[in-house]
XYZ file of C-alpha atoms in Angstrom:
652
model
C 82.022 9.237 104.789
C 79.852 9.057 107.901
C 78.160 12.177 109.322
C 80.611 12.004 112.330
C 83.505 11.911 109.823
C 82.134 15.003 108.036
C 81.797 16.843 111.298
C 85.407 16.010 112.144
C 86.622 17.199 108.792
C 84.677 20.463 109.175
C 86.166 20.989 112.619
C 89.646 20.375 111.196
C 89.062 22.931 108.501
C 87.787 25.514 111.019
C 90.856 24.858 113.176
C 93.129 25.402 110.200
C 91.325 28.582 109.301
C 91.622 29.833 112.894
C 95.333 28.953 112.913
C 95.808 30.832 109.631
C 93.972 33.906 110.988
C 96.049 33.837 114.136
C 99.182 33.760 112.014
C 98.203 37.157 110.456
C 99.960 39.174 113.129
C 101.601 42.596 113.276
C 104.993 40.954 112.767
C 103.683 39.402 109.527
C 102.321 42.727 108.343
C 105.737 44.354 109.064
C 107.541 41.529 107.251
C 105.325 41.608 104.168
C 105.476 45.402 103.575
C 108.425 46.104 101.243
C 108.350 49.769 102.171
C 109.235 48.881 105.775
C 111.875 46.247 105.134
C 114.785 48.147 106.675
C 113.061 48.472 109.954
C 111.961 44.810 109.924
C 115.545 43.670 109.417
C 116.450 45.621 112.530
C 113.667 43.959 114.474
C 114.753 40.560 113.358
C 118.208 41.176 114.862
C 116.919 42.311 118.211
C 115.677 39.528 120.578
C 113.875 41.959 122.792
C 111.880 43.478 119.944
C 111.065 39.998 118.690
C 109.856 38.913 122.130
C 107.717 42.064 122.454
C 105.958 41.474 119.176
C 105.385 37.810 120.075
C 104.231 38.085 123.668
C 103.240 41.664 124.627
C 100.954 44.595 123.870
C 102.897 47.326 122.206
C 102.902 50.385 119.928
C 105.647 50.486 117.337
C 106.626 53.531 115.355
C 108.061 52.294 112.058
C 110.148 54.611 109.803
C 109.760 54.100 106.038
C 112.717 52.890 103.939
C 112.978 56.416 102.561
C 113.451 57.719 106.147
C 116.226 55.215 106.676
C 117.973 56.400 103.500
C 118.062 59.994 104.816
C 119.254 58.924 108.302
C 122.993 58.707 108.983
C 123.087 57.789 112.693
C 122.901 54.638 114.795
C 119.574 52.717 114.763
C 117.905 52.104 118.147
C 114.991 49.739 117.535
C 113.723 49.705 121.131
C 113.412 53.482 121.029
C 110.684 52.950 118.457
C 108.661 50.641 120.723
C 106.457 51.233 123.750
C 104.866 48.363 125.712
C 101.342 49.679 125.577
C 99.009 49.863 122.637
C 97.870 53.338 121.578
C 95.823 54.286 118.542
C 96.446 57.803 117.173
C 93.512 59.084 119.144
C 94.734 57.429 122.399
C 98.307 58.711 122.234
C 99.093 60.749 125.380
C 101.525 63.679 125.492
C 104.427 61.303 126.236
C 105.021 57.480 126.255
C 107.913 55.528 127.694
C 110.061 53.733 125.069
C 111.397 50.230 125.638
C 115.062 51.389 125.297
C 117.403 51.165 128.384
C 116.308 53.739 130.963
C 112.912 54.063 129.229
C 113.458 57.544 127.790
C 110.215 59.155 126.817
C 108.831 59.765 123.355
C 107.002 63.066 123.058
C 103.657 63.276 121.170
C 102.653 66.567 119.483
C 99.160 67.047 117.951
C 99.171 70.268 116.006
C 96.437 72.481 114.672
C 96.468 70.873 111.240
C 95.568 67.469 112.690
C 99.052 66.112 112.178
C 100.542 63.949 114.887
C 104.278 63.811 115.635
C 106.394 61.443 117.709
C 109.406 63.614 118.668
C 110.266 65.074 115.284
C 108.685 62.327 113.106
C 105.226 62.701 111.625
C 102.782 59.816 111.770
C 101.698 59.276 108.153
C 97.854 59.394 108.045
C 95.764 56.336 107.125
C 98.710 53.890 107.385
C 98.321 52.932 111.020
C 97.386 49.285 111.764
C 95.909 47.686 114.867
C 95.967 43.862 115.340
C 96.064 41.170 118.042
C 98.865 38.616 118.442
C 98.538 34.941 119.304
C 98.599 35.778 122.922
C 95.604 37.965 122.529
C 97.575 41.106 123.076
C 96.578 44.316 121.321
C 99.317 45.799 119.124
C 99.384 49.068 117.060
C 101.773 50.048 114.292
C 102.210 53.704 113.179
C 104.260 54.575 110.075
C 106.461 57.564 110.533
C 108.573 59.762 108.146
C 111.778 59.989 110.203
C 113.975 57.586 112.227
C 113.653 58.383 115.945
C 116.976 59.464 117.356
C 117.541 59.321 121.070
C 120.193 61.151 123.009
C 123.509 59.801 121.614
C 126.407 58.993 123.981
C 130.054 58.844 122.906
C 131.555 55.315 122.764
C 134.254 56.168 125.276
C 131.863 57.826 127.829
C 133.004 57.158 131.393
C 129.508 57.435 132.913
C 126.518 55.267 132.235
C 124.128 57.833 130.840
C 120.474 56.723 130.634
C 117.625 59.116 130.214
C 119.237 62.299 131.749
C 117.287 65.428 132.523
C 118.358 68.761 131.000
C 120.680 69.604 133.911
C 122.395 66.220 133.657
C 122.642 66.789 129.905
C 124.462 70.058 130.571
C 126.734 68.416 133.158
C 127.675 65.463 130.927
C 127.731 67.258 127.577
C 131.374 66.337 126.984
C 130.427 62.690 126.930
C 127.557 63.149 124.382
C 127.505 63.191 120.616
C 126.909 66.908 119.960
C 128.711 67.508 116.678
C 131.781 68.911 118.549
C 129.703 71.694 120.134
C 130.643 72.571 123.705
C 128.453 74.057 126.422
C 130.912 74.854 129.259
C 130.293 78.639 129.332
C 126.561 78.507 129.585
C 126.731 75.647 132.027
C 128.959 77.708 134.346
C 126.524 80.671 134.114
C 123.658 78.372 135.047
C 125.580 77.218 138.111
C 126.709 80.750 138.981
C 123.120 82.005 138.820
C 121.917 78.970 140.869
C 119.355 78.056 138.158
C 119.980 74.253 138.183
C 116.459 73.740 139.394
C 115.062 75.117 136.102
C 116.870 72.415 134.216
C 116.012 69.745 136.752
C 112.283 70.515 136.787
C 110.122 67.498 136.145
C 107.579 67.624 133.308
C 108.059 68.427 129.655
C 109.807 71.679 128.666
C 111.841 73.126 125.802
C 115.463 74.146 126.610
C 117.498 76.421 124.345
C 121.242 76.244 125.065
C 123.879 78.513 123.413
C 127.097 76.862 122.374
C 130.488 78.039 123.600
C 131.380 79.594 120.230
C 128.652 82.154 120.837
C 130.627 83.609 123.709
C 133.664 84.715 121.711
C 132.737 88.276 122.671
C 134.486 88.408 126.063
C 131.765 90.439 127.816
C 128.786 88.459 126.545
C 128.916 85.613 129.178
C 128.669 88.226 131.942
C 125.272 89.303 130.542
C 123.830 85.812 131.072
C 122.025 86.405 134.335
C 119.164 84.510 136.002
C 116.514 86.250 133.901
C 118.328 85.523 130.627
C 118.614 81.847 131.610
C 114.873 81.818 132.268
C 114.374 83.328 128.778
C 115.972 80.227 127.280
C 113.281 77.866 128.744
C 109.700 77.392 127.466
C 107.987 75.699 130.405
C 105.335 72.988 130.081
C 105.690 72.788 126.290
C 107.834 70.450 124.210
C 108.660 71.867 120.770
C 110.366 69.653 118.131
C 111.191 71.659 115.070
C 109.127 69.693 112.469
C 106.114 69.849 114.749
C 106.546 73.529 115.636
C 104.001 76.191 114.655
C 106.144 78.864 113.026
C 106.052 82.408 114.408
C 103.820 81.215 117.222
C 105.104 83.074 120.371
C 105.334 80.943 123.461
C 105.698 82.347 126.962
C 109.156 81.831 128.325
C 110.068 81.298 131.980
C 111.036 85.002 131.944
C 107.487 86.242 131.881
C 106.402 88.251 134.849
C 105.012 91.727 135.696
C 108.295 93.630 135.047
C 109.828 91.423 132.321
C 108.006 89.708 129.553
C 109.812 87.544 127.026
C 108.326 85.230 124.433
C 110.134 82.677 122.220
C 109.058 81.418 118.804
C 110.459 79.195 116.045
C 110.650 79.902 112.329
C 112.107 78.273 109.268
C 113.897 79.745 106.240
C 113.085 78.334 102.818
C 116.624 76.905 102.690
C 115.626 74.642 105.597
C 117.500 76.412 108.362
C 115.618 76.656 111.638
C 115.827 79.717 113.864
C 114.480 80.639 117.233
C 113.834 84.144 118.388
C 113.205 85.844 121.727
C 111.050 88.916 121.904
C 111.431 91.029 124.960
C 108.064 92.751 124.978
C 108.563 94.432 128.311
C 112.125 95.121 129.269
C 113.985 96.634 132.199
C 117.328 98.344 132.854
C 119.347 95.218 132.165
C 117.222 93.598 129.451
C 116.355 95.806 126.432
C 113.157 95.375 124.472
C 113.471 93.851 120.996
C 113.989 90.608 119.088
C 117.075 88.479 119.086
C 117.551 85.770 116.441
C 119.551 82.582 116.906
C 120.118 79.770 114.467
C 119.530 76.292 115.781
C 122.782 74.456 115.146
C 121.664 71.059 116.610
C 117.997 70.440 117.081
C 115.673 67.948 118.726
C 117.798 66.353 121.462
C 115.305 64.516 123.727
C 115.866 64.434 127.485
C 113.916 63.112 130.431
C 112.066 66.387 131.014
C 111.710 67.648 127.479
C 113.783 68.609 124.470
C 117.067 70.578 124.019
C 118.036 72.712 121.000
C 121.592 74.070 120.706
C 121.679 77.584 119.330
C 124.461 79.716 117.886
C 124.072 82.683 120.205
C 122.289 83.495 123.464
C 118.748 85.001 123.303
C 117.677 88.275 124.956
C 121.182 89.724 124.846
C 121.516 92.802 122.646
C 125.235 93.482 122.497
C 126.086 93.884 118.753
C 125.796 96.776 116.353
C 123.790 96.600 113.079
C 127.066 96.194 111.249
C 128.076 93.278 113.542
C 124.732 91.630 112.953
C 125.023 91.876 109.186
C 128.486 90.388 109.215
C 127.433 87.585 111.568
C 124.419 86.709 109.482
C 126.313 87.363 106.229
C 128.612 84.367 106.520
C 125.966 81.640 106.155
C 122.921 83.089 107.825
C 119.532 84.642 107.193
C 120.962 87.675 105.384
C 123.808 86.023 103.455
C 122.823 87.316 100.068
C 122.161 90.908 101.289
C 125.611 90.952 102.831
C 127.201 89.519 99.612
C 125.551 92.204 97.469
C 126.876 94.937 99.785
C 130.405 93.591 99.650
C 130.269 92.869 95.902
C 129.316 96.552 95.484
C 132.537 97.592 97.171
C 131.547 97.530 100.820
C 131.100 101.334 101.073
C 127.428 100.838 102.104
C 128.590 98.867 105.150
C 130.992 101.654 106.016
C 128.088 104.169 105.842
C 125.972 101.975 108.119
C 128.831 101.719 110.608
C 129.147 105.519 110.759
C 125.517 106.007 111.638
C 124.843 106.454 115.368
C 121.243 105.390 114.824
C 120.168 103.204 111.973
C 117.352 100.898 110.768
C 117.901 98.421 107.987
C 115.187 96.855 105.800
C 117.166 93.703 105.003
C 115.823 91.507 102.154
C 115.793 87.791 102.975
C 117.949 85.336 101.025
C 114.903 84.271 99.003
C 114.115 87.857 98.027
C 117.288 88.061 95.874
C 116.115 85.192 93.633
C 113.898 87.464 91.472
C 114.989 87.337 87.807
C 115.097 91.132 87.374
C 117.692 91.510 90.081
C 120.317 89.460 88.208
C 120.573 92.174 85.576
C 120.889 94.959 88.087
C 123.714 93.388 90.117
C 126.212 94.388 87.352
C 125.161 98.050 87.508
C 127.020 99.222 90.603
C 125.596 102.765 90.515
C 121.974 101.568 90.367
C 122.700 98.846 92.957
C 124.148 101.416 95.292
C 120.916 103.456 95.089
C 118.876 100.311 95.706
C 120.955 99.360 98.787
C 120.668 102.907 100.200
C 116.932 102.698 99.773
C 116.996 100.057 102.606
C 118.760 102.237 105.117
C 117.059 104.704 107.492
C 118.904 107.177 109.753
C 116.754 106.477 112.765
C 115.775 103.787 115.343
C 112.466 102.621 113.810
C 110.785 99.733 115.576
C 107.216 98.448 115.120
C 105.850 100.650 117.892
C 107.296 103.774 116.247
C 105.946 102.682 112.865
C 102.463 102.291 114.445
C 102.647 105.752 115.947
C 103.591 107.306 112.547
C 100.844 105.169 110.962
C 98.084 106.228 113.324
C 96.260 108.548 110.962
C 98.028 107.909 107.636
C 100.542 105.810 105.827
C 103.902 106.519 107.532
C 106.428 108.290 105.263
C 110.107 107.846 106.284
C 113.230 109.217 104.512
C 116.088 106.936 103.511
C 119.773 107.762 103.061
C 119.095 107.706 99.289
C 118.543 111.296 98.194
C 114.855 112.312 97.923
C 113.722 108.706 98.424
C 111.118 107.832 101.024
C 109.745 104.529 102.360
C 106.036 104.225 103.082
C 104.860 101.942 105.909
C 101.425 100.554 106.354
C 100.070 98.512 109.299
C 97.067 96.240 109.013
C 95.632 94.401 112.001
C 96.580 94.296 115.635
C 98.918 92.412 117.935
C 100.452 89.244 116.594
C 98.091 89.291 113.591
C 99.427 92.619 112.370
C 100.927 92.768 108.884
C 103.418 95.550 108.146
C 104.194 96.443 104.576
C 106.754 98.855 103.265
C 106.831 100.458 99.815
C 110.025 101.748 98.243
C 110.825 102.435 94.621
C 107.603 100.885 93.392
C 108.005 97.700 95.350
C 105.712 96.542 98.162
C 107.442 94.265 100.660
C 106.208 92.672 103.785
C 108.128 92.614 106.980
C 108.588 88.877 107.810
C 110.736 89.479 110.837
C 110.531 92.746 112.668
C 112.435 94.432 115.477
C 115.665 92.462 115.448
C 117.330 94.807 118.006
C 120.948 95.948 117.977
C 122.833 98.422 120.147
C 122.427 101.277 117.545
C 119.193 100.421 115.896
C 116.979 97.695 114.397
C 116.950 95.273 111.489
C 113.619 94.299 109.836
C 113.839 91.346 107.376
C 111.540 91.856 104.374
C 110.440 89.491 101.605
C 111.348 91.631 98.556
C 114.206 93.871 97.390
C 112.964 97.446 97.311
C 113.467 99.438 94.168
C 113.391 96.509 91.779
C 109.893 96.627 90.281
C 108.071 93.408 89.644
C 104.579 94.593 88.740
C 102.897 96.669 86.036
C 101.317 100.125 86.611
C 97.932 98.353 86.922
C 99.329 95.786 89.419
C 100.777 98.621 91.501
C 97.443 100.559 91.437
C 95.534 97.398 92.419
C 97.791 96.572 95.408
C 98.615 99.916 96.884
C 96.203 101.165 99.612
C 97.136 104.820 98.875
C 95.912 104.645 95.276
C 92.687 102.645 95.724
C 90.291 105.508 94.754
C 92.128 106.102 91.444
C 92.054 102.383 90.830
C 88.294 102.130 91.465
C 87.586 105.066 89.208
C 89.650 103.511 86.422
C 87.937 100.094 86.824
C 84.343 101.110 86.155
C 85.408 103.365 83.277
C 87.671 100.675 81.851
C 90.503 103.164 81.762
C 92.650 100.655 83.620
C 92.477 98.085 80.863
C 95.499 99.612 78.997
C 97.741 99.711 82.066
C 98.878 96.134 81.818
C 100.296 96.672 78.370
C 104.066 96.018 78.610
C 104.710 97.343 75.073
C 104.079 100.957 76.231
C 105.788 103.267 78.745
C 103.409 105.096 81.060
C 104.005 108.090 83.320
C 100.961 108.259 85.596
C 100.282 111.126 87.936
C 98.101 109.347 90.446
C 96.113 111.363 93.004
C 96.360 109.696 96.370
C 93.104 108.904 98.192
C 93.442 111.949 100.424
C 93.617 114.084 97.226
C 90.285 112.837 96.043
C 88.864 113.417 99.533
C 89.917 117.091 99.217
C 87.921 117.398 95.969
C 84.883 116.182 97.901
C 85.167 119.360 99.994
C 85.920 121.601 96.983
C 83.396 120.150 94.510
C 81.048 117.839 96.460
C 78.584 117.141 93.693
C 81.213 116.495 91.091
C 83.148 114.243 93.402
C 80.117 112.151 93.959
C 79.535 111.693 90.273
C 83.170 110.978 89.482
C 82.830 107.702 91.373
C 79.476 106.709 89.835
C 79.477 104.207 86.968
C 76.838 106.163 85.138
C 79.320 109.003 84.636
C 82.272 106.748 83.712
C 82.946 108.524 80.460
C 83.737 111.743 82.307
C 85.782 109.991 84.972
C 87.812 108.501 82.083
C 88.312 111.917 80.540
C 89.862 113.295 83.739
C 92.103 110.263 84.265
C 93.399 110.551 80.686
C 94.767 113.950 81.591
C 96.889 112.296 84.268
C 98.509 109.636 81.979
C 101.434 110.415 79.731
C 102.238 107.778 77.096
C 105.619 107.791 75.318
C 108.513 105.517 74.420
C 110.154 106.315 77.808
C 109.086 107.308 81.259
C 109.479 110.763 82.835
C 111.073 110.744 86.284
C 110.724 113.750 88.626
C 114.395 114.513 88.113
C 113.801 114.543 84.249
C 110.766 116.842 84.647
C 112.679 119.291 86.850
C 115.535 119.376 84.291
C 113.115 119.904 81.356
C 111.299 122.662 83.279
C 114.532 124.502 83.994
C 115.477 124.300 80.271
C 112.101 125.171 78.678
C 109.945 126.674 81.441
C 107.119 124.273 80.830
C 106.972 120.585 79.889
C 104.420 119.236 77.410
C 103.743 115.540 77.870
C 101.801 113.387 75.388
C 98.590 112.048 76.828
C 95.937 109.752 75.431
C 93.709 112.458 73.930
C 95.857 115.625 73.854
C 98.796 116.802 75.888
C 99.582 117.809 79.452
C 101.465 121.031 80.051
C 103.071 121.536 83.508
C 106.220 122.608 85.269
C 108.043 120.732 88.075
C 110.235 122.403 90.755
C 112.173 121.057 93.629
C 111.619 122.806 96.967
C 113.409 121.811 100.173
C 114.028 118.303 98.808
C 110.432 117.807 97.705
C 108.892 118.035 94.266
C 106.062 120.397 93.357
C 103.957 120.366 90.163
C 102.773 123.772 88.897
C 99.764 123.186 86.696
C 97.267 125.936 85.643
C 98.731 128.200 88.331
C 98.133 125.571 90.991
C 100.873 124.066 93.117
C 100.448 120.344 93.748
C 102.898 118.527 95.983
C 104.303 115.171 94.827
C 103.773 112.877 97.777
C 105.648 109.834 96.377
C 107.840 110.371 93.272
C 109.164 107.727 90.961
C 107.248 104.625 91.952
C 108.752 102.293 89.357
C 106.777 99.662 87.568
C 107.727 97.167 84.849
C 105.921 99.231 82.180
C 106.156 102.703 83.530
C 106.397 105.010 86.504
C 103.871 106.467 88.968
C 104.053 109.802 90.710
C 101.638 109.948 93.648
C 100.304 113.470 93.912
C 98.407 115.347 96.665
C 95.562 116.548 94.469
C 94.091 115.716 91.060
C 94.758 117.795 87.941
C 91.254 119.221 88.239
C 89.663 122.690 88.100
C 86.283 123.980 88.888
C 85.578 124.831 85.248
C 86.280 121.144 84.330
C 83.123 120.248 86.212
C 79.636 121.173 85.116
C 76.616 119.740 86.860
C 73.403 120.396 85.049
C 70.107 118.566 85.338
C 71.581 115.902 87.573
C 74.341 115.107 85.092
C 78.045 115.579 85.201
C 79.985 116.963 82.288
C 83.590 117.850 81.714
C 84.524 120.918 79.654
C 85.640 118.652 76.755
C 82.300 116.837 76.844
C 80.327 120.017 76.582
C 82.384 121.024 73.545
C 81.626 117.728 71.838
C 77.878 118.053 72.537
C 77.793 121.681 71.241
C 79.640 120.599 68.091
C 77.100 117.829 67.530
C 74.156 120.268 67.987
C 75.666 122.741 65.481
C 76.121 119.944 62.924
C 72.500 118.844 63.326
C 71.231 122.454 62.934
C 73.428 123.046 59.769
C 72.146 119.757 58.296
C 68.515 120.788 58.882
C 69.142 124.208 57.187
C 70.779 122.574 54.196
C 67.863 120.213 53.791
């Protein structure tokens, strides 16, 4: 072959290679990926989508086959395509889709670095960018949900393309809304002349109560202009999957004299809720939180997104009993309500009869603890546990803070002689509020749900059902931290995890140890020094009774009445004391001292703790000599050793 022939052959090979390279387009990539086959089959059947991939720049958002399997609605291929190429970094806050009317797709970039298109997450590292034969740049992002536009009923009389939120309200009867109707709220918007709020251009979040939520005849009359503003989050589009949970957003009802925030949160069962928090109220709009379940989420409109909710926000028009019944059917407190009714329902009657009441209501997840199953059959014990969650007072977070200003807040429950202990850590939205009752520490996960006669706080554990050992309780309770520290460096705590034994531990609270610092300053200092751990241990041993059963305060009162004094077996010797009940509180009489019981009967899985106001300590217990600290028992041991040494020398 001549040199010119070789050159021609080489040119032909290069041309073939170039042609092959050109053939490796986005459409080929889509066709060859078996995980995207269902979307590709939809593209094949749509001539506009085919033409776009062949001729134009574009960005396509491709759901996985798994996403298609979960999706039950109609597929709108062009809603997944926009006729401009955007990498993940280039995606703006919204892009126009290629569907009729060009309805927008909303882009959310959250704090975790995830990117969402409407409610679908872009799967990291799977995005592809290529150029087609026409030299047009094209980008493919893989997403975990099928994008669902606003759905119109087949028999709709109007041509509905890309409506704004007001048009959505006006045409709701022609839309696919799962048989939910919006007539009542729509009429209130018109009556209050608030159409402009729903027509406002931009990107907003609209929360719309369904007609069923207005079964209470007077409720619709409470939906005034300010309440309507409280159902709109301006300049922010929030789809549920992309939402930051419990992240309060300023509503349109946020001004000098009225301040309302709105936030989203999700239950572990997957249900989404939205809540309004009226931080600053007025004569018509009370302060407090109102919860609403989202019954149909993520409906995109021209100027944002709509969520349908099961009741209006901001309106506080139900009692605590009404709230429990409403959320007991299939709501956030379903299991709590079931337990109340399974126990005979008397607890609900008691709540109804209280003019002011606060409920610490365990969430549905809180009832899944294994220990609770055994207790459900014990109606008497269950009644006591339920009563432990009821307070005869209106107790919101502000009131808890006031009580907690200088110490852990102590609040009585309707259960006889049972108190709850609140502790607040942090400030503002970062504050964590814990409550202890019957040995259980719970965290308030939803506070200040306001009702006409009180408040409901949703907590993450059932109070009165212990789930930790004596050691675990000591370690986690802020009131017992000094006793825990003293027991750690003396290794006294090592035994307290033993589940084969039953401990009754009289634990001085931190303020009790602080009092000893005033009474015996030198001794107090040494009690908390590792070099004197033997002596710290000796004193702690006096506070710990070990037997085959625990001693409740009620038991100790009864034994004291029968025998005058009670002798409890401790690690080294025994503890002799008497317990009396005075004005509903317990008092320990020990060595002629009266010591108040601050928190009786803190139950643990291997024992019980009684938190006391002062340690079982006397001045004669403490000897400080030559810079050392000795207990009375230690002195006796040393003297005995000296006598033995002296006798041995004499005998020798």
